[in-house]
mmCIF file of C-alpha atoms and ligand atoms in Angstrom:
data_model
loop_
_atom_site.group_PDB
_atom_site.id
_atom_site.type_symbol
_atom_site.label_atom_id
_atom_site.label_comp_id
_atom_site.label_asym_id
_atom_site.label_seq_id
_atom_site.Cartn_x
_atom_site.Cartn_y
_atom_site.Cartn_z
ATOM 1 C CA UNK I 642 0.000 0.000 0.000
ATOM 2 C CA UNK I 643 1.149 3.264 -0.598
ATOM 3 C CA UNK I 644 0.744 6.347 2.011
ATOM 4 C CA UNK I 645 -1.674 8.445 -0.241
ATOM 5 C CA UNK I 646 -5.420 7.852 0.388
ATOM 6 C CA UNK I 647 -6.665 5.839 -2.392
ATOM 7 C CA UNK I 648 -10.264 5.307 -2.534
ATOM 8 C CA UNK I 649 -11.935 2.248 0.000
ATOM 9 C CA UNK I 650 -15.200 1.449 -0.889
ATOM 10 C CA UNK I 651 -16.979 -1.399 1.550
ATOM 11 C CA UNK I 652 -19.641 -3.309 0.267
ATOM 12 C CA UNK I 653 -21.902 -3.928 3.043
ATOM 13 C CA UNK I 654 -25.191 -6.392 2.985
ATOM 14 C CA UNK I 655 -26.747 -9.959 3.017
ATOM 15 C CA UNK I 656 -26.239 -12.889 0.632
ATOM 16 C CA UNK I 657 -27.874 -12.068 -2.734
ATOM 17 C CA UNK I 658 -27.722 -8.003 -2.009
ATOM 18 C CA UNK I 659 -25.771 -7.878 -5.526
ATOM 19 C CA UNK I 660 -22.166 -7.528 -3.631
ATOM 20 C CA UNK I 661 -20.265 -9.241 -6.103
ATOM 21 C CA UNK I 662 -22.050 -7.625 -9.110
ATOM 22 C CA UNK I 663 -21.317 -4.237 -8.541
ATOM 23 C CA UNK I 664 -18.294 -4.594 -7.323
ATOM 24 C CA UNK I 665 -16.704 -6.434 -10.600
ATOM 25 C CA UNK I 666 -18.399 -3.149 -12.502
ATOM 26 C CA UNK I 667 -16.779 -0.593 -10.574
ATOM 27 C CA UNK I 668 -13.625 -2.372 -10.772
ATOM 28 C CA UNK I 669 -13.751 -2.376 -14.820
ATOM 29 C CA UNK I 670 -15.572 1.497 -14.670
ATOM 30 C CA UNK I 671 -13.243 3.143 -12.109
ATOM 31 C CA UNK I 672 -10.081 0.937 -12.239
ATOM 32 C CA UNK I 673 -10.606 0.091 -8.558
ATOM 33 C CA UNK I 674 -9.402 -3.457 -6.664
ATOM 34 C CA UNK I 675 -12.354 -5.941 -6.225
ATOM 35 C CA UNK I 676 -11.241 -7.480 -2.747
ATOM 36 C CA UNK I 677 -13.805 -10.630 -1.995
ATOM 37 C CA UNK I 678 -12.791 -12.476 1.244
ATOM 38 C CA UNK I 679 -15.850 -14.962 -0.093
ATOM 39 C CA UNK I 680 -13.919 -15.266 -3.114
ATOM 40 C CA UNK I 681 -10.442 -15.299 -1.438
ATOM 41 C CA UNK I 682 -11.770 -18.557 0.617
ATOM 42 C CA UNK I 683 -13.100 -21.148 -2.213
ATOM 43 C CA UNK I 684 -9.588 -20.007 -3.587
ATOM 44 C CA UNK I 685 -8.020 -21.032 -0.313
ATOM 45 C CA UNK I 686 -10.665 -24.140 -0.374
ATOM 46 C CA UNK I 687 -10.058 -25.181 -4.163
ATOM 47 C CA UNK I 688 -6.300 -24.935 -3.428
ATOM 48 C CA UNK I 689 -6.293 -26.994 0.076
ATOM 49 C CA UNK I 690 -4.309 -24.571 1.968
ATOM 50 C CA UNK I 691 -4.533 -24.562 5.457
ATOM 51 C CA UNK I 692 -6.933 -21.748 5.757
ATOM 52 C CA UNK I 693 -9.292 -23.629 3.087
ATOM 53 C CA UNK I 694 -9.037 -26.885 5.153
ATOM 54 C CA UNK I 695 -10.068 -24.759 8.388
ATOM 55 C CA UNK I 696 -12.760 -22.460 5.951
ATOM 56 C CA UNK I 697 -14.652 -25.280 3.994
ATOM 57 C CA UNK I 698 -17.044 -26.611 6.744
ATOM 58 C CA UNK I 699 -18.178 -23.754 7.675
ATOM 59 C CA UNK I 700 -18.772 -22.324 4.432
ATOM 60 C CA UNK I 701 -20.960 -24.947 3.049
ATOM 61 C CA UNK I 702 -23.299 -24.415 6.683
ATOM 62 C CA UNK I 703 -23.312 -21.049 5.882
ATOM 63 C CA UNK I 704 -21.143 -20.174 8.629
ATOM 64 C CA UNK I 705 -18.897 -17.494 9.114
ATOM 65 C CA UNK I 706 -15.298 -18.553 9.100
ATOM 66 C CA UNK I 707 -13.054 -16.984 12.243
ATOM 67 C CA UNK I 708 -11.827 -13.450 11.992
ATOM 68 C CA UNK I 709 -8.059 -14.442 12.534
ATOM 69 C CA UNK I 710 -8.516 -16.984 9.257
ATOM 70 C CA UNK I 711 -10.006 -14.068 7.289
ATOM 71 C CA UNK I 712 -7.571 -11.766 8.381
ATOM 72 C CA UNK I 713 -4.725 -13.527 7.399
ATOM 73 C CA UNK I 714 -6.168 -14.069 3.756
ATOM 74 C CA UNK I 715 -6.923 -10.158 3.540
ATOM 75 C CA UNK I 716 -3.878 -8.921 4.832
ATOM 76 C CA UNK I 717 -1.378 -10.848 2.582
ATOM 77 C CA UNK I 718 -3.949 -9.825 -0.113
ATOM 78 C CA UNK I 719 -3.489 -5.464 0.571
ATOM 79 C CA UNK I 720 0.387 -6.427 0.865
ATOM 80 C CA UNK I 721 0.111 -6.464 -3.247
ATOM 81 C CA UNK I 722 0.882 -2.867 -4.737
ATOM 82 C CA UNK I 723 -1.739 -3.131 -7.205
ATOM 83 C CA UNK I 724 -4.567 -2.285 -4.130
ATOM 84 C CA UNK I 725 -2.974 1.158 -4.028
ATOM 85 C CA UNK I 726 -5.253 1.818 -7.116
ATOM 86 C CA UNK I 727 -7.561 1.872 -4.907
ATOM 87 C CA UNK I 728 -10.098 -1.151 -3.512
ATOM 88 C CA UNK I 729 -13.758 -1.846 -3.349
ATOM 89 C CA UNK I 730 -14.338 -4.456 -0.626
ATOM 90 C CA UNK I 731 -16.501 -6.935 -1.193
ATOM 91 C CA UNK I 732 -18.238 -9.228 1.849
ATOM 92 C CA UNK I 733 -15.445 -7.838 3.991
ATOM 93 C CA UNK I 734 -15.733 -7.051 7.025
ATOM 94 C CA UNK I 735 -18.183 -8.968 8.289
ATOM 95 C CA UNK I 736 -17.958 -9.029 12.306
ATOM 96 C CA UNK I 737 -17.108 -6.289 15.014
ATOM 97 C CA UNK I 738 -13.512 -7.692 15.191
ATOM 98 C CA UNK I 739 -12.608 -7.452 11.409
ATOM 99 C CA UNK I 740 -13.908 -3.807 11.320
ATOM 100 C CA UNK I 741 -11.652 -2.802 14.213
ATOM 101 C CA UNK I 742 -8.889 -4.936 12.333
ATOM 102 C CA UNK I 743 -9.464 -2.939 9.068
ATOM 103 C CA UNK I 744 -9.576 0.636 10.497
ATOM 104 C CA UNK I 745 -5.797 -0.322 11.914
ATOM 105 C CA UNK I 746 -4.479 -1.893 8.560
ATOM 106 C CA UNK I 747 -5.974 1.214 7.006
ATOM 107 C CA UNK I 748 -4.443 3.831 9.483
ATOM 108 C CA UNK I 749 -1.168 1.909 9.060
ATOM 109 C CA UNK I 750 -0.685 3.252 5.797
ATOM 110 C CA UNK I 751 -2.621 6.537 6.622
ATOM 111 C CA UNK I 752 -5.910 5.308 4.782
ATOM 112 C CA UNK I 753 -9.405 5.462 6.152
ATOM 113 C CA UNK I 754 -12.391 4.082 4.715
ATOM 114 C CA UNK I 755 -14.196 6.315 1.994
ATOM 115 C CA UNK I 756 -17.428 5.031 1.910
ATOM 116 C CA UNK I 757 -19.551 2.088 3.503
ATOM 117 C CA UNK I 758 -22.438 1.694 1.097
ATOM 118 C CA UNK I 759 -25.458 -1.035 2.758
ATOM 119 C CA UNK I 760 -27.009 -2.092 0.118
ATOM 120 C CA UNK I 761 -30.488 -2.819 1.380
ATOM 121 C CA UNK I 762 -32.781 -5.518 0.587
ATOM 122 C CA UNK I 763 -35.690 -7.633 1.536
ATOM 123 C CA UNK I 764 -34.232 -11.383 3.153
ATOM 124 C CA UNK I 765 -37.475 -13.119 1.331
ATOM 125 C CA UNK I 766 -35.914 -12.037 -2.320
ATOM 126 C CA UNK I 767 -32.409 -12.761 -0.995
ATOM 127 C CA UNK I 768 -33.266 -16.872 -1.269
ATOM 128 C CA UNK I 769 -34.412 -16.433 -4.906
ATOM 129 C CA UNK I 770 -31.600 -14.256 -6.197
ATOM 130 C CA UNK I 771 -29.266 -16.525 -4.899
ATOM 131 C CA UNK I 772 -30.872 -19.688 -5.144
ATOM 132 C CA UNK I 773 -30.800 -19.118 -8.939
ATOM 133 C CA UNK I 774 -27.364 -17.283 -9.800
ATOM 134 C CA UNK I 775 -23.824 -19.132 -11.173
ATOM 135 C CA UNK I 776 -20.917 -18.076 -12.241
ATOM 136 C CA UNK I 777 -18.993 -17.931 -15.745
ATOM 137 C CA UNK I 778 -15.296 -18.910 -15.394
ATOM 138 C CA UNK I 779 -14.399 -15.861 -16.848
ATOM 139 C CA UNK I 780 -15.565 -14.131 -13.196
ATOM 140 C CA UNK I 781 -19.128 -12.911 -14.949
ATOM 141 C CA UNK I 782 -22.555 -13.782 -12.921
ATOM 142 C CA UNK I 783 -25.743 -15.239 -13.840
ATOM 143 C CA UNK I 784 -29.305 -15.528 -12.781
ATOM 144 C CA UNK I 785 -31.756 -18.283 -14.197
ATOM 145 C CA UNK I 786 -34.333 -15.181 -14.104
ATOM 146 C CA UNK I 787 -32.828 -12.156 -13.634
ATOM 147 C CA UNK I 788 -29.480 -12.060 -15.561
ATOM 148 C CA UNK I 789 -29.730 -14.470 -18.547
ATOM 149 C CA UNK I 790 -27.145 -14.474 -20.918
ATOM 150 C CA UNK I 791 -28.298 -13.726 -24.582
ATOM 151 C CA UNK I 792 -27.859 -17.123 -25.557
ATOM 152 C CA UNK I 793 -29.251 -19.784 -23.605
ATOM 153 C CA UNK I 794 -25.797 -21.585 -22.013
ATOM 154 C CA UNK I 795 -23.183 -19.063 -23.570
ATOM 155 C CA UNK I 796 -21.842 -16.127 -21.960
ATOM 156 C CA UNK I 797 -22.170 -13.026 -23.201
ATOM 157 C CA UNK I 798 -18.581 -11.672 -22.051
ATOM 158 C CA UNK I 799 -16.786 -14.431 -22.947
ATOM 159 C CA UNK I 800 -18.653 -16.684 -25.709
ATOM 160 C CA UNK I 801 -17.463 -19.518 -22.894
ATOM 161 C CA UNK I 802 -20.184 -21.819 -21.369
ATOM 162 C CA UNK I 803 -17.755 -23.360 -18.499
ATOM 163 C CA UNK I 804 -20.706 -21.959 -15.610
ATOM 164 C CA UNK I 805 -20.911 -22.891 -12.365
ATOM 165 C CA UNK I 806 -22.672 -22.955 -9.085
ATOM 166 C CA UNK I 807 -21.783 -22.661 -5.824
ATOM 167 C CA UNK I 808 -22.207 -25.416 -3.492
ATOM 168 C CA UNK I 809 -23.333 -22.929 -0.712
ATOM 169 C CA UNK I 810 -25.945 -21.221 -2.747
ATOM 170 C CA UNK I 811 -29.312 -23.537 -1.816
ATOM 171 C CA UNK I 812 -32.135 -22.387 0.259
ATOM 172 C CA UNK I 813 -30.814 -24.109 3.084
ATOM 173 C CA UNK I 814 -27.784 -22.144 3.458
ATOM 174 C CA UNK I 815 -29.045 -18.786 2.153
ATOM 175 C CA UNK I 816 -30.961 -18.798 5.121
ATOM 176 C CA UNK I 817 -28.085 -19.645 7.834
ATOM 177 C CA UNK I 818 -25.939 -17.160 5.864
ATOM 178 C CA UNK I 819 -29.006 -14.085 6.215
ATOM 179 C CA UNK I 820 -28.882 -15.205 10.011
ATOM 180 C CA UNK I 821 -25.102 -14.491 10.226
ATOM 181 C CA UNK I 822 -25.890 -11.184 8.445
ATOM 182 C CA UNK I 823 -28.123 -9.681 11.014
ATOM 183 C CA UNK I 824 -26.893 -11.222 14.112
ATOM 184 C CA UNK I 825 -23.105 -10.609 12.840
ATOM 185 C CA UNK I 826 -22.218 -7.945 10.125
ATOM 186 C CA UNK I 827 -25.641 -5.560 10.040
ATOM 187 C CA UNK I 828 -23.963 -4.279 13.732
ATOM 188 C CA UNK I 829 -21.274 -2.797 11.424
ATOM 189 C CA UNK I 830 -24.081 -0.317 9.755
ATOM 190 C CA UNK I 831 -23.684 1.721 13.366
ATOM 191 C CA UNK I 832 -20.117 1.588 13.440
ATOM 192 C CA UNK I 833 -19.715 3.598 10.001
ATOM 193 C CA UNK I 834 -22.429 5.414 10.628
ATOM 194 C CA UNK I 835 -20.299 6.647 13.669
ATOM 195 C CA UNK I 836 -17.711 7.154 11.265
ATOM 196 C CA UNK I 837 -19.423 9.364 9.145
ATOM 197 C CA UNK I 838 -18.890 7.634 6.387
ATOM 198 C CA UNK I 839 -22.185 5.484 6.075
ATOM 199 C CA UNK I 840 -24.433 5.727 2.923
ATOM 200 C CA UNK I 841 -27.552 3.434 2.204
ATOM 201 C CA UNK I 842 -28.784 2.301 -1.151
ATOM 202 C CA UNK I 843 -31.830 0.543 -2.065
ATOM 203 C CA UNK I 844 -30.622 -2.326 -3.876
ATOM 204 C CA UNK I 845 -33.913 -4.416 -4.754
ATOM 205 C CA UNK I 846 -34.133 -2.364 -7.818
ATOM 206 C CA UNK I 847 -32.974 -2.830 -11.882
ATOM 207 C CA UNK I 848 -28.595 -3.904 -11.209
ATOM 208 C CA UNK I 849 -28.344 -0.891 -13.544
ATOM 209 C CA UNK I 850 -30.301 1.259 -11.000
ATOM 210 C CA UNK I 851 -28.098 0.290 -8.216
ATOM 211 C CA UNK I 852 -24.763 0.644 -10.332
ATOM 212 C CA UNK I 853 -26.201 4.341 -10.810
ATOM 213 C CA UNK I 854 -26.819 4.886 -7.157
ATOM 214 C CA UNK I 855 -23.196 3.663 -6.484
ATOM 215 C CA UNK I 856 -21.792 5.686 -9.489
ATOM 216 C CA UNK I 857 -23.010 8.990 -7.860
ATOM 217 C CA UNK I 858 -21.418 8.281 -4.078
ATOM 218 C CA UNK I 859 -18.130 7.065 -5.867
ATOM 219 C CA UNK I 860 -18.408 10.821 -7.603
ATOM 220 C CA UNK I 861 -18.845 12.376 -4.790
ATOM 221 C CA UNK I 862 -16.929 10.872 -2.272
ATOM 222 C CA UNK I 863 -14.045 9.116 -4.340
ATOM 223 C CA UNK I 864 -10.296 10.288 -3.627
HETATM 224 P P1 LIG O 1118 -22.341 -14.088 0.167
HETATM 225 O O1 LIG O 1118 -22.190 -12.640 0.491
HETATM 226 O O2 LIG O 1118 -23.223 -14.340 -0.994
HETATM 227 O O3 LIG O 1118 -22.726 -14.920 1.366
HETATM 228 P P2 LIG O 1118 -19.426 -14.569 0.037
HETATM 229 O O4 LIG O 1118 -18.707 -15.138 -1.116
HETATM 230 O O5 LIG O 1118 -19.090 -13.180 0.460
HETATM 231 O O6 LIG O 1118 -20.967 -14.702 -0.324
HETATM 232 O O7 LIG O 1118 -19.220 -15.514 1.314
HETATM 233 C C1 LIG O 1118 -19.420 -16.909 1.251
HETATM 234 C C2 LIG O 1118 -19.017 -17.545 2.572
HETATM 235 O O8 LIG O 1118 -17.603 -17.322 2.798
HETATM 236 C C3 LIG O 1118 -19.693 -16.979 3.810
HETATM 237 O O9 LIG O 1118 -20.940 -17.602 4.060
HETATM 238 C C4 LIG O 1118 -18.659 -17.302 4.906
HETATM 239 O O10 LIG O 1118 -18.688 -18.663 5.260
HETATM 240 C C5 LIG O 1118 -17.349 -17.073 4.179
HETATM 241 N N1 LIG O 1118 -16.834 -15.679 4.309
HETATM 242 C C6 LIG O 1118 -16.634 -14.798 3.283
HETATM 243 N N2 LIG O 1118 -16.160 -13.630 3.748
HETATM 244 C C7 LIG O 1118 -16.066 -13.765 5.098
HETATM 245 C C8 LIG O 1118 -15.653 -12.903 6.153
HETATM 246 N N3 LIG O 1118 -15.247 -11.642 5.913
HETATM 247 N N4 LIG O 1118 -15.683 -13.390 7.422
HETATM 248 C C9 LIG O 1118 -16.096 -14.641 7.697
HETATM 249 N N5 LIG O 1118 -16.505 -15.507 6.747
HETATM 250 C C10 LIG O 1118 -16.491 -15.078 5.459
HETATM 251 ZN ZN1 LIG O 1119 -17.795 -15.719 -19.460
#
């Protein structure tokens, strides 16, 4: 990281809020860092490190894995220059402790946190969104009913049909996962409201509606 404030964005709100989505789009419109612990994990997971073998039970309850595993993923992930571009975190940080943890990695380097948008939802929609969404190797997401590619089994980014779903994202878990929202993370809504740096969205609307929203508070607020 570099001493200069560069922009931090955080991402705040449950499973199926639309995280992930906006956060790959302002990291192609404003050239910012999409950091996703989620994502970081099923690396860790996929690659059978020891954070994925202490991660992967958890993750398929729809548990939250400990702070100090987390932690340890993020932190050798902002010791990589490119975050100095500036980063948009994404499902991060998601308990009292990792807050507290990122306001001291930030102030380390002189940083603060820009902006904590919540995007805000209703939990009954959150089980369909997710219930129905996969992924494109190439990193673009899908919905059976909300985001269909043009072509039925080819995506429209990359002409690729290699798609697939997580193993966490069934109705089962999507509801253990909104529990650990609201009992765990939605606490961190008062702590960056205390900040001054809390802004609220609604995010049940169009994706394009909530890219907007975002788009405005990046222009406003963005260093
Ligand atoms: P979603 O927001 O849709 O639940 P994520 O990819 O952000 O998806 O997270 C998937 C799972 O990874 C979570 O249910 C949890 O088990 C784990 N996880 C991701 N980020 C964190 C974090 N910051 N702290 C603890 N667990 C996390
Ligand atoms: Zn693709």
């Amino acid at each position: 990281m570099s001493d200069a404030q560069a922009t931090v964005l955080i991402l705040l709100g449950p499973p199926g809020a639309g995280k992930g989505t906006q956060a790959r789009m302002l990291e192609e419109e404003y050239g910012l860092v999409q950091l996703s612990t989620g994502d970081m994990l099923r690396a860790a997971v996929a690659q059978g490190t020891e954070a994925g073998r202490a991660a992967k039970a958890l993750m398929e309850a729809g548990a939250l894995v400990p702070d100090e595993v987390v932690l340890a993923i993020l932190r050798e992930r902002m010791a990589q220059p490119d975050v100095a571009r500036g980063i948009i975190l994404d499902g991060f940080p998601r308990t009292g402790g990792q807050a507290a943890a990122l306001d001291r990695l930030l102030a380390a380097q002189g940083w603060r946190v820009t902006a904590a948008v919540s995007l805000e939802v209703d939990d009954e929609a959150m089980v369909g969104r997710v219930s129905g969404r996969y992924t494109c190797a190439c990193g673009e997401g899908w919905h059976d009913t909300f985001k269909k590619p043009a072509v039925a089994g080819v995506c429209d980014r990359c002409g690729g049909s290699d798609f697939r779903r997580r193993a966490d994202d069934n109705a089962v878990t999507v509801r253990e996962r909104l529990r650990a929202y609201h009992d765990q993370t939605a606490p961190l809504i008062a702590h960056y409201a205390a900040q001054g740096v809390l802004e609220r969205i609604d995010a049940m609307g169009p994706i394009a509606q909530v890219r907007a929203a975002l788009g405005r508070i990046l222009g406003r607020v963005a260093a």
